[in-house]
């Protein structure tokens, strides 16, 4: 009888130990993020409970990215796929079809109020790259350039992780809340920085229209020879029109973007005499050793570039 009790007790201890071990070392969620900004959000929400693969890496252009076989493998094995939506990732549907993934695909811009892109300099072909043809007005997909929208992305990520891993839900929500507080402080810094720039100098040129939500939220005006996508070249007439406006002193600075070829911006700078103000991070973060390896660092870099060029001009 005593032997039977001891055997049962030993078995119970082994069973409980095995359960504790399996819980402590549960496999992390396999998460695929379409590009680096989303990957950074996901890391801040998921912490150690998620394993993240990023499709379009640092300094990469999601508008024109061509998926690889490795991307399809990652998608096929994912539990959750996080995407921007609003036609930002032109490659997405092809990759979903190729990988035959069964993962939950979460559109993080859900709940964002889109702003319309109305081409001023870029020709109608630029709008077609955003997912609709005919030169019609389309929604700007760069919603993450507004910090208020970034908070919506975080909530959508936390909800997605909770649905996929209910045991970690409290952790995901706590992480999202802590990071949302950091974004609140960041928003105050950005607002203060832009307000310090005289209104007459709050007009700048970038490569493509990636900053519409930033403009709408913080009051800096952006002009660009390309539209909301980088997959088409601006026409000579559009570039000439932009150069003419700059010569009339309607723009105070010009910036290169990390995802685009600087040739066009350098041409415009040469023709107008405006000095290139620096590099902005628009659709992708920098490598880890760069100045914009996180979303918060990206915003800090960009406002410093704006202040340096516009307050010194």
Short mmCIF file of C-alpha atoms in Angstrom, two decimals:
data_model
loop_
_atom_site.label_atom_id
_atom_site.label_comp_id
_atom_site.label_asym_id
_atom_site.label_seq_id
_atom_site.Cartn_x
_atom_site.Cartn_y
_atom_site.Cartn_z
CA UNK A 1 0.00 0.00 0.00
CA UNK A 2 2.79 2.37 0.99
CA UNK A 3 4.71 1.49 -2.14
CA UNK A 4 1.65 2.20 -4.27
CA UNK A 5 1.19 5.60 -2.59
CA UNK A 6 4.84 6.50 -3.11
CA UNK A 7 4.65 5.46 -6.74
CA UNK A 8 1.52 7.54 -7.29
CA UNK A 9 3.11 10.52 -5.54
CA UNK A 10 6.25 10.23 -7.64
CA UNK A 11 4.17 10.04 -10.81
CA UNK A 12 2.21 13.14 -9.77
CA UNK A 13 5.43 15.06 -9.11
CA UNK A 14 6.83 14.04 -12.49
CA UNK A 15 3.57 15.01 -14.21
CA UNK A 16 3.41 18.41 -12.49
CA UNK A 17 7.08 19.07 -13.22
CA UNK A 18 6.57 18.20 -16.88
CA UNK A 19 3.52 20.51 -17.03
CA UNK A 20 5.45 23.36 -15.43
CA UNK A 21 8.36 22.84 -17.77
CA UNK A 22 6.16 22.78 -20.86
CA UNK A 23 4.36 25.94 -19.70
CA UNK A 24 7.58 27.77 -18.90
CA UNK A 25 9.10 26.84 -22.24
CA UNK A 26 6.00 27.02 -24.42
CA UNK A 27 6.86 27.69 -28.02
CA UNK A 28 6.58 31.41 -28.86
CA UNK A 29 4.03 32.63 -31.35
CA UNK A 30 5.40 32.59 -34.86
CA UNK A 31 4.70 36.08 -36.16
CA UNK A 32 5.42 37.48 -39.61
CA UNK A 33 5.54 41.28 -39.97
CA UNK A 34 5.36 42.75 -43.44
CA UNK A 35 7.96 45.49 -42.77
CA UNK A 36 10.20 46.88 -40.07
CA UNK A 37 7.89 49.44 -38.44
CA UNK A 38 5.30 46.75 -37.80
CA UNK A 39 8.00 44.36 -36.56
CA UNK A 40 9.10 46.96 -34.00
CA UNK A 41 5.54 47.42 -32.76
CA UNK A 42 5.12 43.65 -32.52
CA UNK A 43 8.33 43.25 -30.49
CA UNK A 44 7.16 45.88 -28.02
CA UNK A 45 3.81 44.17 -27.56
CA UNK A 46 4.90 40.54 -27.78
CA UNK A 47 8.15 40.55 -25.85
CA UNK A 48 9.60 37.08 -25.29
CA UNK A 49 6.35 35.35 -26.19
CA UNK A 50 6.73 35.99 -29.90
CA UNK A 51 9.24 35.06 -32.58
CA UNK A 52 9.14 37.64 -35.38
CA UNK A 53 10.16 37.31 -39.01
CA UNK A 54 10.20 40.52 -41.06
CA UNK A 55 9.52 40.33 -44.80
CA UNK A 56 10.81 43.75 -45.97
CA UNK A 57 13.91 44.53 -43.94
CA UNK A 58 15.73 47.72 -42.90
CA UNK A 59 15.87 50.43 -45.59
CA UNK A 60 13.61 48.24 -47.76
CA UNK A 61 10.82 49.54 -49.98
CA UNK A 62 7.59 47.61 -49.45
CA UNK A 63 5.98 49.27 -52.47
CA UNK A 64 8.22 47.45 -54.94
CA UNK A 65 9.46 44.48 -52.89
CA UNK A 66 9.64 41.09 -54.59
CA UNK A 67 9.06 38.16 -52.18
CA UNK A 68 11.57 35.32 -51.92
CA UNK A 69 11.05 31.58 -51.38
CA UNK A 70 12.18 32.12 -47.78
CA UNK A 71 9.34 34.63 -47.32
CA UNK A 72 6.84 32.02 -48.50
CA UNK A 73 8.25 29.48 -46.05
CA UNK A 74 7.95 31.98 -43.19
CA UNK A 75 4.37 32.80 -44.14
CA UNK A 76 3.45 29.12 -44.39
CA UNK A 77 4.70 28.45 -40.86
CA UNK A 78 3.28 31.56 -39.21
CA UNK A 79 0.60 31.70 -36.54
CA UNK A 80 -0.09 35.41 -37.10
CA UNK A 81 0.76 37.69 -40.02
CA UNK A 82 0.74 41.45 -39.36
CA UNK A 83 0.29 43.78 -42.31
CA UNK A 84 -0.34 47.48 -42.80
CA UNK A 85 -3.15 47.27 -45.33
CA UNK A 86 -4.47 50.15 -47.44
CA UNK A 87 -2.55 48.63 -50.39
CA UNK A 88 0.80 49.46 -48.81
CA UNK A 89 2.23 45.99 -49.45
CA UNK A 90 1.81 45.43 -53.18
CA UNK A 91 3.32 41.95 -52.88
CA UNK A 92 1.00 40.70 -50.15
CA UNK A 93 -1.69 38.78 -52.02
CA UNK A 94 0.86 36.99 -54.21
CA UNK A 95 2.77 35.91 -51.12
CA UNK A 96 -0.36 34.72 -49.36
CA UNK A 97 -1.36 32.68 -52.41
CA UNK A 98 2.11 31.23 -52.96
CA UNK A 99 2.60 30.23 -49.33
CA UNK A 100 -0.93 28.86 -48.86
CA UNK A 101 -0.62 30.11 -45.29
CA UNK A 102 -3.27 29.24 -42.73
CA UNK A 103 -2.16 32.05 -40.42
CA UNK A 104 -4.47 34.77 -39.22
CA UNK A 105 -3.74 37.85 -41.32
CA UNK A 106 -4.26 41.03 -39.29
CA UNK A 107 -4.61 44.42 -40.98
CA UNK A 108 -3.22 46.91 -38.49
CA UNK A 109 -4.68 50.01 -40.12
CA UNK A 110 -8.16 48.76 -39.24
CA UNK A 111 -9.81 51.52 -37.22
CA UNK A 112 -7.67 54.28 -38.72
CA UNK A 113 -9.44 57.12 -40.50
CA UNK A 114 -7.75 57.13 -43.92
CA UNK A 115 -6.78 60.36 -45.61
CA UNK A 116 -7.13 60.75 -49.35
CA UNK A 117 -4.13 61.19 -51.58
CA UNK A 118 -4.69 63.91 -54.15
CA UNK A 119 -1.82 64.10 -56.64
CA UNK A 120 -0.39 67.61 -56.99
CA UNK A 121 2.84 66.92 -58.82
CA UNK A 122 2.88 63.16 -59.36
CA UNK A 123 0.99 61.97 -62.40
CA UNK A 124 -2.00 59.63 -62.34
CA UNK A 125 0.16 56.54 -62.85
CA UNK A 126 1.52 56.95 -59.33
CA UNK A 127 -1.94 56.43 -57.90
CA UNK A 128 -2.33 53.18 -59.78
CA UNK A 129 0.52 51.68 -57.78
CA UNK A 130 -1.55 52.11 -54.64
CA UNK A 131 -4.04 49.54 -55.80
CA UNK A 132 -6.63 51.41 -57.84
CA UNK A 133 -6.42 52.47 -61.42
CA UNK A 134 -7.74 55.20 -63.62
CA UNK A 135 -5.98 58.01 -61.80
CA UNK A 136 -8.73 58.10 -59.15
CA UNK A 137 -8.11 59.54 -55.71
CA UNK A 138 -6.97 56.76 -53.39
CA UNK A 139 -6.27 56.43 -49.68
CA UNK A 140 -2.77 57.15 -48.43
CA UNK A 141 -1.45 53.93 -46.84
CA UNK A 142 1.26 55.52 -44.64
CA UNK A 143 -1.01 55.76 -41.60
CA UNK A 144 1.80 54.84 -39.17
CA UNK A 145 3.37 58.28 -39.74
CA UNK A 146 0.77 59.60 -37.29
CA UNK A 147 1.57 58.59 -33.72
CA UNK A 148 -2.14 58.56 -32.88
CA UNK A 149 -2.56 55.91 -35.59
CA UNK A 150 0.45 53.98 -34.26
CA UNK A 151 -1.50 53.57 -31.01
CA UNK A 152 -4.33 51.97 -33.02
CA UNK A 153 -1.81 49.59 -34.60
CA UNK A 154 -0.65 48.58 -31.10
CA UNK A 155 -4.17 47.78 -29.94
CA UNK A 156 -4.78 45.68 -33.04
CA UNK A 157 -1.54 43.78 -32.42
CA UNK A 158 -2.40 43.13 -28.76
CA UNK A 159 -5.88 41.90 -29.74
CA UNK A 160 -4.38 39.59 -32.39
CA UNK A 161 -1.83 38.13 -29.96
CA UNK A 162 -4.50 37.65 -27.29
CA UNK A 163 -6.66 35.75 -29.77
CA UNK A 164 -3.75 33.50 -30.75
CA UNK A 165 -2.29 33.06 -27.23
CA UNK A 166 -4.87 33.66 -24.51
CA UNK A 167 -2.39 32.63 -21.77
CA UNK A 168 -0.24 35.64 -22.65
CA UNK A 169 -3.06 38.14 -23.00
CA UNK A 170 -2.39 40.03 -19.76
CA UNK A 171 1.27 40.38 -20.76
CA UNK A 172 0.40 41.62 -24.24
CA UNK A 173 -2.04 44.20 -22.91
CA UNK A 174 0.41 45.43 -20.27
CA UNK A 175 3.19 45.75 -22.84
CA UNK A 176 0.90 47.61 -25.24
CA UNK A 177 -0.20 49.99 -22.49
CA UNK A 178 3.40 50.73 -21.48
CA UNK A 179 4.47 51.37 -25.05
CA UNK A 180 1.39 53.52 -25.70
CA UNK A 181 2.53 55.76 -22.84
CA UNK A 182 5.92 56.13 -24.52
CA UNK A 183 4.17 57.09 -27.75
CA UNK A 184 2.17 59.70 -25.90
CA UNK A 185 5.38 61.33 -24.71
CA UNK A 186 6.82 61.07 -28.23
CA UNK A 187 3.76 62.81 -29.66
CA UNK A 188 4.33 65.74 -27.34
CA UNK A 189 7.95 66.00 -28.50
CA UNK A 190 6.98 65.96 -32.18
CA UNK A 191 4.26 68.56 -31.71
CA UNK A 192 6.59 70.87 -29.79
CA UNK A 193 9.36 70.49 -32.40
CA UNK A 194 7.12 71.38 -35.34
CA UNK A 195 5.50 74.30 -33.54
CA UNK A 196 8.98 75.76 -32.99
CA UNK A 197 9.42 76.06 -36.77
CA UNK A 198 8.06 79.33 -38.24
CA UNK A 199 4.96 78.69 -40.37
CA UNK A 200 6.58 80.27 -43.42
CA UNK A 201 9.28 77.58 -43.32
CA UNK A 202 7.02 74.58 -42.83
CA UNK A 203 7.12 73.43 -46.46
CA UNK A 204 9.57 70.69 -47.47
CA UNK A 205 10.23 68.35 -50.39
CA UNK A 206 10.62 64.57 -50.09
CA UNK A 207 10.98 61.82 -52.66
CA UNK A 208 7.44 60.39 -52.46
CA UNK A 209 4.26 61.22 -50.58
CA UNK A 210 4.95 59.20 -47.44
CA UNK A 211 4.19 61.90 -44.89
CA UNK A 212 0.57 62.83 -45.48
CA UNK A 213 -0.56 61.66 -42.03
CA UNK A 214 2.37 63.46 -40.42
CA UNK A 215 1.34 66.61 -42.27
CA UNK A 216 -2.28 66.22 -41.22
CA UNK A 217 -1.38 65.63 -37.57
CA UNK A 218 1.47 68.08 -36.99
CA UNK A 219 1.24 70.88 -39.55
CA UNK A 220 4.30 70.42 -41.76
CA UNK A 221 3.57 70.57 -45.51
CA UNK A 222 5.22 68.04 -47.84
CA UNK A 223 5.70 68.25 -51.60
CA UNK A 224 6.93 65.25 -53.60
CA UNK A 225 7.61 64.44 -57.26
CA UNK A 226 6.33 60.88 -56.74
CA UNK A 227 2.95 59.86 -55.38
CA UNK A 228 2.14 57.57 -52.47
CA UNK A 229 3.94 54.67 -54.14
CA UNK A 230 7.51 54.50 -55.43
CA UNK A 231 6.71 52.04 -58.22
CA UNK A 232 6.49 54.63 -60.98
CA UNK A 233 8.77 57.41 -62.13
CA UNK A 234 7.45 60.99 -62.05
CA UNK A 235 7.02 62.63 -65.42
CA UNK A 236 9.41 65.36 -66.60
CA UNK A 237 6.48 67.80 -66.47
CA UNK A 238 5.80 67.00 -62.81
CA UNK A 239 9.45 67.47 -61.88
CA UNK A 240 9.59 70.76 -63.81
CA UNK A 241 6.43 71.98 -62.06
CA UNK A 242 7.90 71.16 -58.66
CA UNK A 243 11.22 72.86 -59.50
CA UNK A 244 9.33 75.96 -60.59
CA UNK A 245 7.41 76.10 -57.33
CA UNK A 246 10.58 75.71 -55.30
CA UNK A 247 12.22 78.55 -57.25
CA UNK A 248 9.31 80.74 -56.21
CA UNK A 249 10.45 80.18 -52.62
CA UNK A 250 7.51 78.01 -51.62
CA UNK A 251 9.70 75.28 -50.11
CA UNK A 252 12.31 75.71 -47.41
CA UNK A 253 14.19 72.39 -47.48
CA UNK A 254 14.58 69.15 -49.43
CA UNK A 255 15.22 65.68 -48.01
CA UNK A 256 16.32 62.26 -49.22
CA UNK A 257 14.37 59.21 -48.02
CA UNK A 258 16.16 56.10 -46.86
CA UNK A 259 14.16 53.81 -49.17
CA UNK A 260 14.61 55.72 -52.42
CA UNK A 261 17.35 56.48 -54.90
CA UNK A 262 18.64 59.99 -54.08
CA UNK A 263 19.23 60.85 -57.75
CA UNK A 264 15.94 62.68 -58.30
CA UNK A 265 16.17 64.69 -55.08
CA UNK A 266 19.76 65.63 -55.88
CA UNK A 267 18.63 66.78 -59.35
CA UNK A 268 15.91 68.99 -57.86
CA UNK A 269 18.34 70.37 -55.28
CA UNK A 270 20.83 71.17 -58.03
CA UNK A 271 18.23 72.96 -60.17
CA UNK A 272 16.78 74.98 -57.29
CA UNK A 273 19.88 75.71 -55.24
CA UNK A 274 18.31 74.30 -52.08
CA UNK A 275 20.71 72.25 -49.98
CA UNK A 276 19.68 68.69 -49.16
CA UNK A 277 18.68 68.74 -45.51
CA UNK A 278 19.45 65.12 -44.68
CA UNK A 279 17.83 61.69 -44.72
CA UNK A 280 14.30 60.98 -43.53
CA UNK A 281 13.07 57.51 -42.62
CA UNK A 282 9.68 56.99 -44.18
CA UNK A 283 8.58 53.43 -45.01
CA UNK A 284 11.34 51.49 -43.25
CA UNK A 285 13.57 51.66 -40.20
CA UNK A 286 17.36 51.71 -40.35
CA UNK A 287 19.59 48.72 -39.55
CA UNK A 288 20.26 48.20 -35.81
CA UNK A 289 23.37 50.38 -35.89
CA UNK A 290 21.59 53.22 -37.69
CA UNK A 291 19.83 56.34 -36.38
CA UNK A 292 16.30 54.98 -36.77
CA UNK A 293 16.32 51.33 -35.70
CA UNK A 294 13.03 51.72 -33.80
CA UNK A 295 9.83 53.62 -34.48
CA UNK A 296 10.58 56.08 -31.67
CA UNK A 297 14.11 56.62 -32.98
CA UNK A 298 12.69 57.13 -36.48
CA UNK A 299 10.46 59.94 -35.26
CA UNK A 300 13.31 61.48 -33.27
CA UNK A 301 15.59 61.36 -36.32
CA UNK A 302 13.01 62.96 -38.59
CA UNK A 303 12.12 65.85 -36.33
CA UNK A 304 15.82 66.54 -35.75
CA UNK A 305 16.33 66.63 -39.51
CA UNK A 306 13.39 69.03 -39.91
CA UNK A 307 14.62 71.31 -37.13
CA UNK A 308 18.21 71.31 -38.39
CA UNK A 309 17.24 72.23 -41.96
CA UNK A 310 14.27 74.53 -41.38
CA UNK A 311 15.45 76.49 -38.34
CA UNK A 312 18.88 76.92 -39.88
CA UNK A 313 17.64 77.99 -43.32
#
